Tab-separated table of C-alpha atoms in Angstrom:
chain	number	residue	atom	x	y	z
M	1	MET	CA	-48.181	29.791	2.489
M	2	ALA	CA	-45.532	32.617	0.823
M	3	ILE	CA	-42.036	31.805	0.013
M	4	THR	CA	-38.998	33.898	-0.138
M	5	PHE	CA	-35.398	33.102	-1.190
M	6	TYR	CA	-32.556	35.184	-0.078
M	7	ASP	CA	-30.585	35.856	-3.636
M	8	LEU	CA	-27.175	36.685	-4.332
M	9	CYS	CA	-27.490	40.978	-5.335
M	10	GLY	CA	-24.766	42.769	-7.065
M	11	ARG	CA	-23.321	46.401	-7.436
M	12	ASP	CA	-26.832	47.054	-8.563
M	13	GLU	CA	-29.464	45.553	-6.515
M	14	ARG	CA	-31.723	44.346	-9.457
M	15	LEU	CA	-27.965	42.577	-10.734
M	16	ARG	CA	-28.936	38.867	-9.704
M	17	PHE	CA	-26.311	35.888	-10.928
M	18	SER	CA	-25.988	33.494	-8.267
M	19	PRO	CA	-26.209	29.887	-10.335
M	20	TYR	CA	-27.511	28.332	-6.930
M	21	CYS	CA	-29.911	31.063	-6.944
M	22	TRP	CA	-31.176	30.406	-10.510
M	23	ARG	CA	-31.621	27.277	-9.952
M	24	VAL	CA	-34.343	27.735	-7.242
M	25	LEU	CA	-35.591	30.320	-9.395
M	26	MET	CA	-36.178	28.352	-12.080
M	27	THR	CA	-38.043	25.497	-9.999
M	28	LEU	CA	-40.552	28.088	-9.157
M	29	ALA	CA	-41.108	29.323	-12.615
M	30	HIS	CA	-41.411	25.784	-13.782
M	31	LYS	CA	-43.631	25.224	-11.048
M	32	GLY	CA	-45.593	28.586	-11.167
M	33	MET	CA	-44.875	29.542	-7.718
M	34	PRO	CA	-45.618	32.797	-6.618
M	35	TYR	CA	-42.484	34.296	-4.307
M	36	THR	CA	-40.300	37.125	-3.286
M	37	THR	CA	-36.815	37.530	-3.534
M	38	VAL	CA	-35.128	39.379	-0.699
M	39	PRO	CA	-31.253	40.817	-1.986
M	40	TRP	CA	-28.847	39.629	-0.142
M	41	ARG	CA	-24.572	40.750	-0.088
M	42	PHE	CA	-21.791	38.552	0.560
M	43	LEU	CA	-21.167	39.758	4.046
M	44	GLU	CA	-25.148	40.299	5.427
M	45	LYS	CA	-24.037	36.864	7.604
M	46	ASP	CA	-25.981	38.122	10.389
M	47	ALA	CA	-29.491	37.937	7.471
M	48	LEU	CA	-29.038	34.662	7.344
M	49	ALA	CA	-28.545	33.696	10.798
M	50	PHE	CA	-31.695	32.456	11.853
M	51	ALA	CA	-31.092	29.897	9.051
M	52	ASN	CA	-27.745	29.038	10.829
M	53	TYR	CA	-26.255	29.079	7.310
M	54	ASP	CA	-23.932	31.313	5.694
M	55	LYS	CA	-24.770	31.419	1.926
M	56	VAL	CA	-27.499	31.756	-0.375
M	57	PRO	CA	-29.698	30.631	-1.635
M	58	VAL	CA	-32.135	30.040	1.770
M	59	LEU	CA	-35.429	29.344	0.973
M	60	THR	CA	-38.719	30.196	3.737
M	61	ASP	CA	-41.636	28.429	3.383
M	62	GLY	CA	-43.963	29.730	5.935
M	63	ASP	CA	-41.854	28.243	9.070
M	64	MET	CA	-39.993	26.125	7.153
M	65	VAL	CA	-36.509	27.335	6.169
M	66	VAL	CA	-34.301	25.305	3.554
M	67	THR	CA	-30.859	25.772	2.211
M	68	ASP	CA	-28.645	24.842	-0.784
M	69	SER	CA	-30.092	25.244	-4.035
M	70	PHE	CA	-30.390	21.365	-4.629
M	71	GLU	CA	-31.902	21.098	-1.457
M	72	ILE	CA	-34.516	23.504	-2.118
M	73	MET	CA	-34.950	21.649	-5.389
M	74	ARG	CA	-36.055	18.576	-3.293
M	75	TYR	CA	-37.598	20.129	-1.056
M	76	LEU	CA	-39.855	21.960	-3.818
M	77	ASP	CA	-40.344	18.266	-5.282
M	78	ASP	CA	-41.273	16.980	-1.923
M	79	ALA	CA	-43.562	19.726	-1.330
M	80	TYR	CA	-45.479	20.655	-4.403
M	81	PRO	CA	-45.117	17.299	-6.093
M	82	ASP	CA	-47.694	18.509	-9.379
M	83	LYS	CA	-44.608	19.631	-11.709
M	84	PRO	CA	-41.212	17.471	-10.460
M	85	VAL	CA	-37.827	18.942	-11.238
M	86	LEU	CA	-36.053	16.255	-9.875
M	87	GLY	CA	-38.287	13.226	-9.871
M	88	ASP	CA	-37.780	10.549	-7.524
M	89	CYS	CA	-35.652	7.376	-7.604
M	90	VAL	CA	-33.448	7.023	-10.274
M	91	SER	CA	-34.223	9.940	-11.758
M	92	TYR	CA	-33.254	11.931	-8.672
M	93	GLN	CA	-29.679	9.935	-8.745
M	94	ARG	CA	-29.719	10.930	-12.360
M	95	ALA	CA	-30.547	14.410	-11.495
M	96	HIS	CA	-27.591	14.602	-8.703
M	97	PHE	CA	-24.843	12.970	-10.886
M	98	PHE	CA	-25.872	15.630	-13.042
M	99	LYS	CA	-25.021	18.375	-10.874
M	100	LEU	CA	-22.110	17.045	-9.711
M	101	TYR	CA	-21.010	16.997	-12.989
M	102	ILE	CA	-21.902	20.396	-13.580
M	103	GLU	CA	-20.095	21.699	-10.456
M	104	ARG	CA	-16.960	19.814	-11.435
M	105	SER	CA	-16.915	20.330	-15.242
M	106	VAL	CA	-18.822	23.055	-16.498
M	107	THR	CA	-19.094	25.678	-13.443
M	108	PRO	CA	-14.855	25.675	-13.271
M	109	ALA	CA	-14.350	26.230	-16.995
M	110	LEU	CA	-17.194	28.598	-16.643
M	111	PHE	CA	-15.013	30.694	-13.819
M	112	ARG	CA	-12.025	31.208	-16.057
M	113	ILE	CA	-14.054	33.170	-18.273
M	114	VAL	CA	-15.821	35.374	-16.246
M	115	VAL	CA	-13.600	35.838	-12.831
M	116	LEU	CA	-13.027	39.395	-13.218
M	117	ASP	CA	-16.638	40.535	-14.964
M	118	LEU	CA	-17.727	39.146	-11.644
M	119	LEU	CA	-15.804	40.538	-9.924
M	120	ASP	CA	-16.735	43.847	-11.477
M	121	ALA	CA	-20.143	42.719	-11.465
M	122	ILE	CA	-20.489	42.599	-7.063
M	123	HIS	CA	-20.769	45.578	-4.766
M	124	PRO	CA	-17.542	46.874	-4.392
M	125	GLY	CA	-17.911	46.234	-0.242
M	126	ASP	CA	-18.012	42.514	-1.695
M	127	ARG	CA	-14.891	42.185	-3.711
M	128	ASP	CA	-12.227	41.550	-0.305
M	129	TYR	CA	-14.118	39.256	0.705
M	130	PHE	CA	-15.062	37.612	-2.649
M	131	ARG	CA	-11.350	37.808	-3.650
M	132	GLU	CA	-10.078	36.183	-0.601
M	133	THR	CA	-12.206	33.382	-0.248
M	134	ARG	CA	-12.297	32.382	-3.900
M	135	GLU	CA	-7.990	32.999	-3.998
M	136	ALA	CA	-8.361	30.340	-0.687
M	137	ARG	CA	-9.772	28.149	-3.047
M	138	PHE	CA	-8.028	28.072	-6.248
M	139	GLY	CA	-4.635	28.426	-4.524
M	140	MET	CA	-3.681	31.445	-6.799
M	141	ARG	CA	-4.326	34.997	-7.520
M	142	LEU	CA	-7.981	35.258	-9.165
M	143	GLU	CA	-5.736	37.423	-12.734
M	144	GLU	CA	-4.134	33.794	-12.411
M	145	VAL	CA	-7.894	32.039	-12.748
M	146	HIS	CA	-8.927	34.213	-15.892
M	147	ASN	CA	-8.064	32.707	-18.960
M	148	PRO	CA	-11.390	33.456	-21.219
M	149	GLU	CA	-9.672	31.301	-24.426
M	150	GLU	CA	-8.845	28.688	-22.147
M	151	GLY	CA	-12.001	28.776	-20.355
M	152	ARG	CA	-13.889	28.675	-23.599
M	153	SER	CA	-11.534	25.676	-24.624
M	154	GLN	CA	-12.021	23.945	-21.907
M	155	LEU	CA	-15.939	24.339	-21.818
M	156	LYS	CA	-16.773	23.817	-25.152
M	157	GLN	CA	-14.939	20.258	-24.660
M	158	ARG	CA	-16.247	19.990	-21.688
M	159	LEU	CA	-19.790	20.339	-22.888
M	160	ALA	CA	-19.626	17.657	-25.867
M	161	PRO	CA	-22.166	15.077	-23.878
M	162	VAL	CA	-24.394	18.640	-23.605
M	163	ARG	CA	-24.672	19.371	-27.349
M	164	ASP	CA	-24.913	15.626	-28.721
M	165	GLN	CA	-27.774	15.456	-26.343
M	166	LEU	CA	-29.231	18.782	-27.741
M	167	ARG	CA	-29.162	16.742	-31.193
M	168	THR	CA	-31.575	14.731	-30.268
M	169	SER	CA	-34.197	16.459	-28.000
M	170	SER	CA	-34.844	20.035	-27.688
M	171	PHE	CA	-34.169	20.547	-23.986
M	172	LEU	CA	-31.491	17.876	-21.619
M	173	ASP	CA	-34.542	16.357	-19.890
M	174	GLY	CA	-36.896	16.403	-23.163
M	175	GLU	CA	-39.402	18.239	-24.809
M	176	ALA	CA	-39.378	20.710	-21.674
M	177	PRO	CA	-37.256	22.037	-19.879
M	178	SER	CA	-36.707	20.362	-16.271
M	179	GLY	CA	-34.610	19.734	-13.190
M	180	ALA	CA	-31.040	19.211	-15.553
M	181	ASP	CA	-31.941	22.284	-17.716
M	182	TYR	CA	-32.075	24.551	-14.664
M	183	LEU	CA	-28.883	23.166	-13.308
M	184	LEU	CA	-27.039	23.703	-16.350
M	185	PHE	CA	-28.812	27.020	-17.207
M	186	GLY	CA	-27.961	28.250	-13.425
M	187	SER	CA	-23.933	28.048	-14.330
M	188	MET	CA	-24.615	29.632	-17.653
M	189	MET	CA	-26.914	32.640	-16.628
M	190	TRP	CA	-24.121	33.239	-13.827
M	191	ALA	CA	-21.972	33.659	-16.687
M	192	TYR	CA	-24.470	35.688	-19.208
M	193	VAL	CA	-25.582	38.089	-16.264
M	194	VAL	CA	-22.129	39.423	-15.468
M	195	SER	CA	-20.131	39.130	-18.944
M	196	LEU	CA	-19.846	40.191	-21.954
M	197	GLU	CA	-17.501	37.192	-22.964
M	198	PRO	CA	-19.037	34.775	-25.455
M	199	LEU	CA	-19.232	31.717	-23.695
M	200	VAL	CA	-20.048	29.435	-26.856
M	201	GLU	CA	-20.432	29.482	-30.716
M	202	THR	CA	-23.291	30.711	-32.350
M	203	ASN	CA	-23.831	27.996	-34.346
M	204	ASP	CA	-23.531	25.660	-31.062
M	205	PRO	CA	-26.913	23.654	-30.180
M	206	VAL	CA	-26.123	24.939	-26.435
M	207	ASP	CA	-26.331	28.581	-27.675
M	208	GLU	CA	-30.010	27.813	-29.440
M	209	TRP	CA	-31.058	25.737	-26.145
M	210	PHE	CA	-29.947	29.259	-23.965
M	211	LYS	CA	-31.828	31.295	-25.928
M	212	GLN	CA	-34.917	28.626	-25.822
M	213	MET	CA	-34.310	28.704	-21.767
M	214	LEU	CA	-33.899	32.530	-21.336
M	215	ASN	CA	-37.737	32.610	-23.241
M	216	VAL	CA	-39.433	29.914	-21.055
M	217	HIS	CA	-41.929	30.493	-18.104
M	218	ASN	CA	-42.905	33.932	-19.335
M	219	SER	CA	-39.454	34.510	-20.145
M	220	VAL	CA	-38.195	34.644	-16.630
M	221	ALA	CA	-34.332	34.619	-16.818
M	222	GLY	CA	-34.772	36.475	-20.580
M	223	LYS	CA	-36.259	39.505	-18.339
M	224	ALA	CA	-33.456	39.779	-15.744
M	225	ILE	CA	-30.893	42.581	-15.682
M	226	THR	CA	-27.779	42.051	-16.964
M	227	ILE	CA	-24.492	43.832	-16.871
M	228	ARG	CA	-25.505	45.213	-20.490
M	229	ASP	CA	-28.812	47.151	-19.002
M	230	LEU	CA	-26.735	48.929	-16.570
T	1	MET	CA	-39.004	-16.498	-26.589
T	2	ALA	CA	-35.573	-17.626	-26.675
T	3	ILE	CA	-32.717	-14.096	-26.736
T	4	THR	CA	-29.627	-14.257	-28.349
T	5	PHE	CA	-27.115	-12.095	-28.600
T	6	TYR	CA	-23.991	-11.956	-31.141
T	7	ASP	CA	-21.087	-10.820	-28.552
T	8	LEU	CA	-17.460	-9.874	-29.403
T	9	CYS	CA	-14.970	-12.442	-28.630
T	10	GLY	CA	-10.882	-12.004	-27.994
T	11	ARG	CA	-7.934	-14.332	-29.387
T	12	ASP	CA	-9.635	-17.371	-27.132
T	13	GLU	CA	-13.223	-17.096	-27.992
T	14	ARG	CA	-14.422	-17.026	-24.070
T	15	LEU	CA	-12.335	-13.506	-23.553
T	16	ARG	CA	-15.416	-11.163	-23.981
T	17	PHE	CA	-14.578	-7.360	-23.683
T	18	SER	CA	-16.846	-5.494	-25.859
T	19	PRO	CA	-17.891	-2.394	-23.543
T	20	TYR	CA	-21.417	-2.283	-25.494
T	21	CYS	CA	-21.994	-5.937	-24.909
T	22	TRP	CA	-21.493	-5.365	-21.657
T	23	ARG	CA	-24.657	-3.014	-21.265
T	24	VAL	CA	-26.532	-5.793	-22.770
T	25	LEU	CA	-25.417	-8.656	-20.941
T	26	MET	CA	-25.814	-6.653	-17.635
T	27	THR	CA	-29.230	-5.436	-18.610
T	28	LEU	CA	-30.551	-9.236	-19.136
T	29	ALA	CA	-28.510	-10.347	-16.078
T	30	HIS	CA	-30.178	-7.662	-13.955
T	31	LYS	CA	-33.619	-8.680	-15.394
T	32	GLY	CA	-33.060	-12.289	-14.600
T	33	MET	CA	-33.835	-13.303	-18.353
T	34	PRO	CA	-31.939	-16.514	-19.836
T	35	TYR	CA	-29.950	-15.879	-22.736
T	36	THR	CA	-27.394	-17.575	-25.423
T	37	THR	CA	-24.383	-15.603	-26.732
T	38	VAL	CA	-23.099	-16.121	-30.048
T	39	PRO	CA	-18.975	-15.444	-29.983
T	40	TRP	CA	-18.397	-13.328	-32.901
T	41	ARG	CA	-15.304	-11.550	-34.376
T	42	PHE	CA	-14.998	-8.749	-35.896
T	43	LEU	CA	-14.806	-9.148	-39.493
T	44	GLU	CA	-17.790	-11.814	-39.618
T	45	LYS	CA	-19.721	-8.930	-40.947
T	46	ASP	CA	-21.530	-11.863	-42.759
T	47	ALA	CA	-23.031	-12.861	-39.986
T	48	LEU	CA	-24.873	-9.997	-39.188
T	49	ALA	CA	-26.190	-9.440	-42.402
T	50	PHE	CA	-29.246	-10.469	-41.471
T	51	ALA	CA	-29.283	-7.111	-38.982
T	52	ASN	CA	-28.198	-4.943	-42.207
T	53	TYR	CA	-25.721	-4.147	-39.566
T	54	ASP	CA	-22.090	-4.701	-39.163
T	55	LYS	CA	-20.976	-4.193	-35.416
T	56	VAL	CA	-21.849	-6.013	-32.096
T	57	PRO	CA	-24.392	-6.138	-30.216
T	58	VAL	CA	-27.003	-7.699	-32.128
T	59	LEU	CA	-29.932	-8.705	-30.098
T	60	THR	CA	-32.459	-11.655	-31.444
T	61	ASP	CA	-35.769	-11.995	-29.544
T	62	GLY	CA	-37.785	-14.442	-31.621
T	63	ASP	CA	-38.017	-12.406	-34.523
T	64	MET	CA	-37.168	-9.822	-33.097
T	65	VAL	CA	-33.815	-7.944	-34.730
T	66	VAL	CA	-32.265	-5.004	-32.195
T	67	THR	CA	-29.130	-3.321	-33.220
T	68	ASP	CA	-27.058	-0.725	-31.220
T	69	SER	CA	-26.869	-1.634	-26.928
T	70	PHE	CA	-28.384	1.470	-25.706
T	71	GLU	CA	-31.250	0.928	-28.444
T	72	ILE	CA	-31.016	-2.835	-26.750
T	73	MET	CA	-31.443	-1.728	-23.472
T	74	ARG	CA	-34.261	0.304	-24.615
T	75	TYR	CA	-36.238	-3.019	-26.358
T	76	LEU	CA	-35.502	-4.709	-23.074
T	77	ASP	CA	-36.905	-2.144	-20.891
T	78	ASP	CA	-39.822	-1.875	-23.612
T	79	ALA	CA	-40.523	-5.349	-23.974
T	80	TYR	CA	-39.676	-6.463	-20.023
T	81	PRO	CA	-40.725	-3.821	-18.048
T	82	ASP	CA	-40.310	-5.103	-14.741
T	83	LYS	CA	-36.751	-3.894	-14.101
T	84	PRO	CA	-36.128	-0.830	-15.758
T	85	VAL	CA	-32.594	-0.203	-16.585
T	86	LEU	CA	-32.877	3.504	-18.266
T	87	GLY	CA	-36.673	4.135	-17.312
T	88	ASP	CA	-38.565	6.497	-19.355
T	89	CYS	CA	-39.192	10.358	-19.243
T	90	VAL	CA	-36.840	12.623	-17.573
T	91	SER	CA	-35.193	9.028	-15.966
T	92	TYR	CA	-34.491	7.492	-19.880
T	93	GLN	CA	-33.355	11.273	-21.120
T	94	ARG	CA	-31.164	11.930	-17.745
T	95	ALA	CA	-29.479	7.639	-18.804
T	96	HIS	CA	-28.758	9.011	-21.896
T	97	PHE	CA	-27.053	12.121	-21.022
T	98	PHE	CA	-25.362	9.626	-18.719
T	99	LYS	CA	-24.018	7.529	-22.209
T	100	LEU	CA	-22.802	10.354	-23.775
T	101	TYR	CA	-20.678	11.348	-20.827
T	102	ILE	CA	-19.336	8.086	-20.579
T	103	GLU	CA	-18.578	7.676	-24.570
T	104	ARG	CA	-17.215	11.588	-24.568
T	105	SER	CA	-15.037	11.737	-21.642
T	106	VAL	CA	-14.574	8.531	-19.906
T	107	THR	CA	-14.314	5.777	-22.770
T	108	PRO	CA	-11.772	8.188	-24.169
T	109	ALA	CA	-9.713	8.120	-21.546
T	110	LEU	CA	-9.652	4.246	-20.947
T	111	PHE	CA	-8.699	3.872	-24.713
T	112	ARG	CA	-5.405	5.655	-23.763
T	113	ILE	CA	-4.706	3.022	-20.742
T	114	VAL	CA	-5.386	-0.194	-22.880
T	115	VAL	CA	-5.190	0.184	-26.280
T	116	LEU	CA	-2.860	-2.207	-26.800
T	117	ASP	CA	-3.467	-4.272	-24.376
T	118	LEU	CA	-6.556	-4.037	-26.448
T	119	LEU	CA	-4.690	-5.084	-29.241
T	120	ASP	CA	-2.857	-7.711	-27.767
T	121	ALA	CA	-6.471	-9.348	-26.708
T	122	ILE	CA	-8.193	-9.909	-30.280
T	123	HIS	CA	-7.773	-12.290	-32.463
T	124	PRO	CA	-4.411	-12.391	-34.548
T	125	GLY	CA	-6.755	-11.955	-37.710
T	126	ASP	CA	-8.386	-8.906	-36.755
T	127	ARG	CA	-5.852	-6.558	-35.602
T	128	ASP	CA	-5.096	-5.248	-39.038
T	129	TYR	CA	-8.859	-4.271	-39.388
T	130	PHE	CA	-8.500	-2.710	-35.333
T	131	ARG	CA	-5.403	-1.235	-36.132
T	132	GLU	CA	-6.490	0.642	-39.681
T	133	THR	CA	-10.195	1.958	-38.391
T	134	ARG	CA	-9.131	2.757	-35.290
T	135	GLU	CA	-6.316	4.591	-36.377
T	136	ALA	CA	-8.168	6.454	-38.917
T	137	ARG	CA	-11.001	7.729	-36.281
T	138	PHE	CA	-8.035	9.076	-33.830
T	139	GLY	CA	-5.822	10.436	-36.719
T	140	MET	CA	-2.902	9.058	-35.453
T	141	ARG	CA	-0.768	5.550	-34.547
T	142	LEU	CA	-2.232	3.111	-31.779
T	143	GLU	CA	1.643	3.512	-29.837
T	144	GLU	CA	0.794	7.557	-30.156
T	145	VAL	CA	-2.612	6.581	-28.288
T	146	HIS	CA	-1.010	4.565	-26.194
T	147	ASN	CA	-0.373	6.967	-23.043
T	148	PRO	CA	-1.494	5.011	-19.801
T	149	GLU	CA	-0.141	7.577	-17.725
T	150	GLU	CA	-1.893	10.218	-19.079
T	151	GLY	CA	-4.880	8.026	-19.641
T	152	ARG	CA	-5.290	7.689	-15.849
T	153	SER	CA	-4.453	11.266	-15.245
T	154	GLN	CA	-7.393	12.030	-17.655
T	155	LEU	CA	-10.001	9.025	-15.808
T	156	LYS	CA	-9.081	10.497	-12.397
T	157	GLN	CA	-10.523	13.648	-13.627
T	158	ARG	CA	-13.098	12.814	-15.600
T	159	LEU	CA	-14.370	10.586	-12.617
T	160	ALA	CA	-14.756	13.547	-10.545
T	161	PRO	CA	-18.745	13.653	-10.475
T	162	VAL	CA	-18.852	9.556	-10.509
T	163	ARG	CA	-16.539	9.813	-7.899
T	164	ASP	CA	-18.794	12.581	-5.863
T	165	GLN	CA	-22.062	10.123	-6.537
T	166	LEU	CA	-20.455	7.695	-4.861
T	167	ARG	CA	-20.193	8.666	-2.131
T	168	THR	CA	-23.578	9.693	-1.276
T	169	SER	CA	-25.107	5.928	-2.376
T	170	SER	CA	-23.897	2.412	-3.137
T	171	PHE	CA	-24.251	2.198	-6.690
T	172	LEU	CA	-24.540	5.278	-9.228
T	173	ASP	CA	-28.290	4.806	-9.547
T	174	GLY	CA	-29.412	3.996	-5.482
T	175	GLU	CA	-28.814	1.540	-2.892
T	176	ALA	CA	-29.080	-0.816	-6.000
T	177	PRO	CA	-27.264	-0.895	-9.475
T	178	SER	CA	-29.699	-0.008	-13.306
T	179	GLY	CA	-29.088	1.443	-16.173
T	180	ALA	CA	-26.563	4.045	-15.320
T	181	ASP	CA	-24.045	1.504	-13.517
T	182	TYR	CA	-24.569	-0.951	-16.163
T	183	LEU	CA	-23.352	1.889	-18.864
T	184	LEU	CA	-20.093	2.712	-16.577
T	185	PHE	CA	-19.519	-0.709	-15.859
T	186	GLY	CA	-19.433	-1.800	-19.493
T	187	SER	CA	-16.531	0.396	-20.225
T	188	MET	CA	-14.519	-0.227	-16.756
T	189	MET	CA	-14.776	-3.697	-17.866
T	190	TRP	CA	-13.599	-3.402	-21.291
T	191	ALA	CA	-10.523	-2.436	-19.519
T	192	TYR	CA	-10.536	-4.703	-16.631
T	193	VAL	CA	-10.784	-8.365	-19.341
T	194	VAL	CA	-7.532	-7.229	-21.199
T	195	SER	CA	-5.167	-5.212	-19.702
T	196	LEU	CA	-3.230	-5.688	-16.241
T	197	GLU	CA	-2.790	-1.856	-16.066
T	198	PRO	CA	-4.445	-0.110	-12.635
T	199	LEU	CA	-7.316	1.766	-13.948
T	200	VAL	CA	-8.406	3.821	-10.508
T	201	GLU	CA	-6.474	4.223	-7.509
T	202	THR	CA	-7.520	1.519	-4.372
T	203	ASN	CA	-8.290	4.004	-2.366
T	204	ASP	CA	-11.102	5.455	-5.015
T	205	PRO	CA	-14.626	5.227	-4.526
T	206	VAL	CA	-14.867	3.815	-8.149
T	207	ASP	CA	-12.707	0.811	-7.181
T	208	GLU	CA	-15.031	-0.265	-4.328
T	209	TRP	CA	-18.079	0.018	-6.475
T	210	PHE	CA	-16.806	-1.996	-9.436
T	211	LYS	CA	-15.030	-4.670	-7.099
T	212	GLN	CA	-19.305	-4.577	-6.101
T	213	MET	CA	-20.253	-4.686	-9.428
T	214	LEU	CA	-18.200	-7.786	-10.372
T	215	ASN	CA	-20.601	-9.265	-7.542
T	216	VAL	CA	-24.111	-8.421	-8.650
T	217	HIS	CA	-26.478	-10.372	-10.407
T	218	ASN	CA	-24.651	-13.832	-8.593
T	219	SER	CA	-21.391	-12.660	-10.022
T	220	VAL	CA	-22.129	-12.902	-13.808
T	221	ALA	CA	-19.223	-10.520	-14.702
T	222	GLY	CA	-16.895	-11.717	-11.892
T	223	LYS	CA	-16.730	-15.180	-13.412
T	224	ALA	CA	-16.071	-13.856	-17.035
T	225	ILE	CA	-12.637	-14.991	-18.616
T	226	THR	CA	-10.260	-12.321	-18.413
T	227	ILE	CA	-6.533	-12.153	-19.931
T	228	ARG	CA	-5.191	-13.498	-16.509
T	229	ASP	CA	-6.899	-16.661	-16.791
T	230	LEU	CA	-5.133	-17.756	-20.115
């Protein structure tokens, strides 16, 4: 069956930066599964009406419709169990904790670094929507959220356990990347695609890991169009 | 074979509060294994010379000697694989990440809350040693580290992913406790045994989880002597 997923695009349709869509893309690459992406913009709610959902990623697999990136990862593990990314039982629980750690701790620090770059990367027609929804969520103007220096300091502190883990294994999940790596990578790739701001220092094990992640699975991420290519 | 482990004790020999020893004790309880503990004080380095180690826990299992709490958990999983606490492959990697998260993020916040209670709970003869080693580690006097209000605020923020996880399952590792639960519990129990300070709010899912953890495995932790019993 053919897999299609709706993927957020920016001012150039080839610019793909959603952290949640990158989780799915890396999961599909991990499993070696063919897929087609449909570029999607924030205001194209009608295009997702069939899924009864208003955000991406949305994945269709034949007649099956799955929404939410973590649920999609779980669905792909259930439907195509050969190379699991989340695993089951305690593996699944611990991946779920890791997802929460990334969303509660790492992603907000990254947001402070790249928020204005992100605004610039999205389609001009989406910018008012992006500003209104994010300013309502944070209770402040995007220009007040923007603080790359403080964001980098927070990121460095919050990545401490990641850094320590990478001192003992090449990837978070061991000697090959798996679910935890894709969860962190999604957020880092989000920032990397839209911004020229350095995220971590070049001697940080996280930097070495990120470069390796760009190369895995036939460089699916390394070949992606970034703001540097436009 | 008989298992013995060296367990840190306080000013009353029955007062046991090492977060690392609690990890081991809960692992043994999880596996339903009999054991004997040997109370040990910070300065009794000679008693551990046989292990070529200067801290507890140290575990002996017949002729086998294992040091370091996480290595002991791994040893017990390898030697007694029936009810694993860490698991292997990605389960193990994710437990290892969780241990680093606890040590880098949760334990330092707890230390700020209970440091002076801890000083009071240890044996008078150990207090100079404790002060010197900890002040060297933190680069400040214990009285400056002590800041329960700020510690509680940090703890609340750093436990955010734990709190979210406990909204979807009774324990961190699922519907029954396992390795991740014991890793967090060790640190929480450390503070609970020595201090009257509240750690989390009573409506926090972490509070409910902690009470459940006191009850599991025939209330092995719930029956422990605390500062409230002396």
